């Protein structure tokens, strides 16, 4: 079973920031938080991951709360092409399985 | 840079026919390799993973099998397909540790 909880769907206006929340209240100390997205009929695309510090790359920012029980993926300026299902996953160094739950279906609206 | 290739992109097969899906990775050595299946509207289910040539771990009992004949080649097979084998099959790779898995574009398999 997935160790994360995400809202099933969200809307965001084009050009605005999209903030996607994820709860992982049972996360353990050696588990990382990963974010992927999947556009229909394509394989999941890796976005970003982190352990406890906030992370930023060319695609997004990841904000992890101090207690690490939740995180937020931020797409700073959402475009129509960011419409996808976004998955939040927790996994440790030794686990082989990335458990994908239902994710959040983000719709970017013009 | 590393790339992962899966083929074919789509496949339609009759019940009872054999299956062979291939996945290859370029630009890295000794990757961990994975086969996942995604049913329509559902999350991904890990089927097999491999940490080296000839080493296969199965996560779910089924009529599928996997092989790794070369370091960067991972094959998913079946001797006789069932209707329930329909789905979107994804191959992924990673290095050890906390590195993310990277997925191919998948094969959409339909069983008639």
Tab-separated table of C-alpha atoms in Angstrom:
chain	number	residue	atom	x	y	z
A	1	UNK	CA	0.000	0.000	0.000
A	2	UNK	CA	1.046	3.574	-0.665
A	3	UNK	CA	2.396	5.385	2.377
A	4	UNK	CA	1.138	8.739	1.139
A	5	UNK	CA	-2.176	10.566	0.891
A	6	UNK	CA	-2.928	13.096	-1.845
A	7	UNK	CA	-6.088	14.926	-2.920
A	8	UNK	CA	-7.627	13.190	-5.939
A	9	UNK	CA	-7.803	16.300	-8.092
A	10	UNK	CA	-6.868	19.969	-8.269
A	11	UNK	CA	-7.299	22.828	-10.709
A	12	UNK	CA	-4.829	25.615	-11.359
A	13	UNK	CA	-5.000	28.648	-13.623
A	14	UNK	CA	-2.377	28.842	-16.335
A	15	UNK	CA	0.556	30.995	-15.257
A	16	UNK	CA	-0.184	30.646	-11.570
A	17	UNK	CA	1.702	28.500	-9.091
A	18	UNK	CA	0.401	24.991	-8.566
A	19	UNK	CA	0.839	23.715	-5.021
A	20	UNK	CA	0.295	19.986	-4.668
A	21	UNK	CA	0.153	18.640	-1.108
A	22	UNK	CA	1.115	15.192	0.160
A	23	UNK	CA	0.745	13.664	3.599
A	24	UNK	CA	3.229	11.013	4.702
A	25	UNK	CA	2.681	10.918	8.446
A	26	UNK	CA	4.303	7.497	8.914
A	27	UNK	CA	7.523	8.383	7.102
A	28	UNK	CA	10.639	7.035	8.775
A	29	UNK	CA	13.977	8.741	9.172
A	30	UNK	CA	15.693	7.123	6.189
A	31	UNK	CA	12.830	7.462	3.715
A	32	UNK	CA	12.999	9.976	0.900
A	33	UNK	CA	10.061	11.778	-0.690
A	34	UNK	CA	9.842	11.501	-4.482
A	35	UNK	CA	7.524	13.211	-6.916
A	36	UNK	CA	6.617	11.936	-10.368
A	37	UNK	CA	4.002	12.892	-12.898
A	38	UNK	CA	2.299	10.913	-15.611
A	39	UNK	CA	0.750	12.335	-18.704
A	40	UNK	CA	-1.824	10.094	-20.326
A	41	UNK	CA	-0.354	7.102	-22.133
A	42	UNK	CA	3.223	7.909	-21.139
A	43	UNK	CA	5.558	6.515	-18.504
A	44	UNK	CA	5.923	8.368	-15.192
A	45	UNK	CA	8.345	11.273	-15.346
A	46	UNK	CA	10.626	11.960	-12.394
A	47	UNK	CA	10.314	15.501	-11.051
A	48	UNK	CA	12.215	15.900	-7.785
A	49	UNK	CA	13.080	14.183	-4.517
A	50	UNK	CA	14.333	15.104	-1.058
A	51	UNK	CA	15.000	13.844	2.437
A	52	UNK	CA	14.441	16.770	4.790
A	53	UNK	CA	15.753	19.919	3.151
A	54	UNK	CA	13.751	21.867	0.615
A	55	UNK	CA	14.835	21.155	-2.956
A	56	UNK	CA	14.548	23.068	-6.207
A	57	UNK	CA	15.342	22.154	-9.796
A	58	UNK	CA	14.393	23.390	-13.231
A	59	UNK	CA	10.970	21.758	-13.016
A	60	UNK	CA	9.717	22.377	-9.504
A	61	UNK	CA	10.356	23.035	-5.833
A	62	UNK	CA	9.808	20.570	-3.017
A	63	UNK	CA	8.938	21.877	0.422
A	64	UNK	CA	9.157	19.323	3.255
A	65	UNK	CA	7.803	20.235	6.694
A	66	UNK	CA	10.170	20.185	9.622
A	67	UNK	CA	8.541	17.066	11.085
A	68	UNK	CA	8.656	15.492	7.579
A	69	UNK	CA	5.056	14.349	7.843
A	70	UNK	CA	3.974	16.281	4.793
A	71	UNK	CA	5.364	17.961	1.722
A	72	UNK	CA	4.291	20.247	-1.103
A	73	UNK	CA	5.333	20.184	-4.724
A	74	UNK	CA	5.316	23.634	-6.280
A	75	UNK	CA	5.157	24.276	-10.011
A	76	UNK	CA	5.941	28.000	-10.037
A	77	UNK	CA	4.243	28.954	-13.309
A	78	UNK	CA	1.885	26.202	-14.435
A	79	UNK	CA	1.320	25.697	-18.151
A	80	UNK	CA	-1.268	23.643	-19.989
A	81	UNK	CA	1.403	20.983	-20.534
A	82	UNK	CA	1.649	20.487	-16.779
A	83	UNK	CA	-1.796	18.846	-16.810
A	84	UNK	CA	-1.071	15.338	-15.525
A	85	UNK	CA	-1.429	12.951	-12.585
A	86	UNK	CA	1.139	13.768	-9.911
A	87	UNK	CA	2.404	11.063	-7.582
A	88	UNK	CA	4.082	11.496	-4.209
A	89	UNK	CA	6.075	8.460	-3.053
A	90	UNK	CA	8.176	7.652	-0.012
A	91	UNK	CA	10.906	5.042	-0.150
A	92	UNK	CA	14.110	4.223	1.649
A	93	UNK	CA	17.550	3.414	0.225
A	94	UNK	CA	16.943	-0.310	0.471
A	95	UNK	CA	13.443	-0.638	-0.881
A	96	UNK	CA	13.106	-1.748	-4.466
A	97	UNK	CA	9.516	-0.837	-4.946
A	98	UNK	CA	8.222	2.600	-5.808
A	99	UNK	CA	4.608	2.318	-4.635
A	100	UNK	CA	2.442	4.607	-6.724
A	101	UNK	CA	-0.924	5.472	-5.185
A	102	UNK	CA	-3.788	7.123	-7.087
A	103	UNK	CA	-2.009	10.509	-7.153
A	104	UNK	CA	-3.482	13.961	-7.784
A	105	UNK	CA	-4.956	14.788	-11.158
A	106	UNK	CA	-3.874	18.366	-11.844
A	107	UNK	CA	-5.813	20.266	-14.477
A	108	UNK	CA	-4.233	23.515	-15.647
A	109	UNK	CA	-6.964	25.739	-17.004
A	110	UNK	CA	-6.511	28.469	-19.642
B	1	UNK	CA	23.155	10.741	-20.735
B	2	UNK	CA	21.147	7.686	-19.827
B	3	UNK	CA	18.211	6.550	-21.908
B	4	UNK	CA	15.715	3.703	-21.639
B	5	UNK	CA	13.942	2.101	-24.559
B	6	UNK	CA	10.900	-0.139	-24.579
B	7	UNK	CA	9.260	-1.812	-27.509
B	8	UNK	CA	6.806	-2.266	-28.948
B	9	UNK	CA	4.730	0.764	-27.948
B	10	UNK	CA	1.457	-1.069	-28.482
B	11	UNK	CA	0.647	-4.733	-28.900
B	12	UNK	CA	-2.542	-6.658	-29.512
B	13	UNK	CA	-2.346	-10.385	-28.813
B	14	UNK	CA	-4.864	-13.230	-28.684
B	15	UNK	CA	-5.487	-15.158	-25.483
B	16	UNK	CA	-3.090	-18.070	-25.164
B	17	UNK	CA	-0.372	-16.535	-27.323
B	18	UNK	CA	3.191	-15.949	-26.090
B	19	UNK	CA	4.634	-12.578	-25.136
B	20	UNK	CA	8.038	-10.963	-25.230
B	21	UNK	CA	8.572	-7.331	-24.264
B	22	UNK	CA	12.053	-5.889	-24.318
B	23	UNK	CA	13.657	-3.060	-22.414
B	24	UNK	CA	17.175	-1.725	-22.848
B	25	UNK	CA	19.085	0.962	-21.014
B	26	UNK	CA	21.957	2.990	-22.436
B	27	UNK	CA	24.536	5.207	-20.806
B	28	UNK	CA	24.916	3.393	-17.484
B	29	UNK	CA	26.364	0.166	-16.133
B	30	UNK	CA	24.913	-2.393	-13.722
B	31	UNK	CA	21.573	-0.661	-13.279
B	32	UNK	CA	18.735	-2.051	-11.205
B	33	UNK	CA	15.925	-2.862	-13.625
B	34	UNK	CA	12.193	-3.110	-13.013
B	35	UNK	CA	8.989	-4.226	-14.717
B	36	UNK	CA	5.727	-2.614	-13.597
B	37	UNK	CA	2.153	-3.037	-14.802
B	38	UNK	CA	-0.487	-0.343	-14.654
B	39	UNK	CA	-4.146	-1.227	-15.069
B	40	UNK	CA	-6.418	1.464	-16.496
B	41	UNK	CA	-6.900	4.287	-14.000
B	42	UNK	CA	-4.805	2.560	-11.357
B	43	UNK	CA	-1.385	2.892	-9.767
B	44	UNK	CA	1.704	0.932	-10.754
B	45	UNK	CA	2.242	-2.651	-9.598
B	46	UNK	CA	5.812	-3.914	-9.375
B	47	UNK	CA	6.138	-7.264	-11.178
B	48	UNK	CA	9.870	-8.021	-11.260
B	49	UNK	CA	13.155	-6.405	-10.446
B	50	UNK	CA	16.759	-7.298	-11.138
B	51	UNK	CA	19.965	-6.128	-9.484
B	52	UNK	CA	22.279	-7.936	-11.917
B	53	UNK	CA	22.582	-10.306	-14.861
B	54	UNK	CA	20.575	-13.448	-14.270
B	55	UNK	CA	19.180	-12.152	-10.955
B	56	UNK	CA	15.402	-11.822	-10.951
B	57	UNK	CA	13.068	-11.169	-8.041
B	58	UNK	CA	9.335	-11.620	-8.457
B	59	UNK	CA	6.945	-9.501	-6.474
B	60	UNK	CA	3.623	-10.932	-7.586
B	61	UNK	CA	2.741	-14.526	-8.557
B	62	UNK	CA	1.476	-14.654	-12.119
B	63	UNK	CA	1.962	-16.313	-15.468
B	64	UNK	CA	4.639	-13.820	-16.457
B	65	UNK	CA	8.395	-14.242	-16.180
B	66	UNK	CA	11.381	-11.977	-16.570
B	67	UNK	CA	14.952	-12.467	-17.684
B	68	UNK	CA	18.087	-10.370	-17.788
B	69	UNK	CA	20.438	-11.901	-20.354
B	70	UNK	CA	22.696	-8.847	-20.520
B	71	UNK	CA	23.578	-6.055	-18.111
B	72	UNK	CA	21.305	-3.484	-19.722
B	73	UNK	CA	18.593	-5.712	-21.161
B	74	UNK	CA	15.440	-6.783	-19.347
B	75	UNK	CA	12.803	-8.990	-20.946
B	76	UNK	CA	9.240	-9.714	-19.846
B	77	UNK	CA	7.731	-12.927	-21.168
B	78	UNK	CA	4.738	-15.174	-21.016
B	79	UNK	CA	4.107	-18.587	-22.552
B	80	UNK	CA	0.322	-18.152	-22.651
B	81	UNK	CA	-1.360	-14.800	-22.199
B	82	UNK	CA	-4.549	-14.388	-20.202
B	83	UNK	CA	-7.191	-11.696	-20.586
B	84	UNK	CA	-6.111	-10.334	-17.213
B	85	UNK	CA	-2.629	-9.638	-18.593
B	86	UNK	CA	-3.939	-6.606	-20.446
B	87	UNK	CA	-2.420	-3.361	-19.236
B	88	UNK	CA	0.296	-0.798	-19.570
B	89	UNK	CA	3.738	-2.314	-18.967
B	90	UNK	CA	6.533	-0.078	-17.853
B	91	UNK	CA	10.234	-0.711	-17.522
B	92	UNK	CA	12.370	1.395	-15.193
B	93	UNK	CA	15.991	1.670	-14.112
B	94	UNK	CA	17.960	3.159	-11.273
B	95	UNK	CA	21.329	3.054	-9.624
B	96	UNK	CA	21.621	2.125	-5.971
B	97	UNK	CA	20.724	4.224	-2.989
B	98	UNK	CA	18.318	7.109	-2.989
B	99	UNK	CA	18.392	7.765	-6.702
B	100	UNK	CA	15.001	7.898	-8.449
B	101	UNK	CA	13.759	5.316	-10.884
B	102	UNK	CA	13.486	6.427	-14.498
B	103	UNK	CA	10.741	4.974	-16.636
B	104	UNK	CA	10.412	4.083	-20.281
B	105	UNK	CA	7.467	5.085	-22.428
B	106	UNK	CA	5.689	1.799	-21.822
B	107	UNK	CA	3.959	-0.882	-23.863
B	108	UNK	CA	0.192	-0.929	-24.018
B	109	UNK	CA	-0.854	-4.577	-24.238
B	110	UNK	CA	-4.360	-5.575	-25.235
B	111	UNK	CA	-5.462	-9.210	-25.056
B	112	UNK	CA	-8.326	-10.303	-27.270
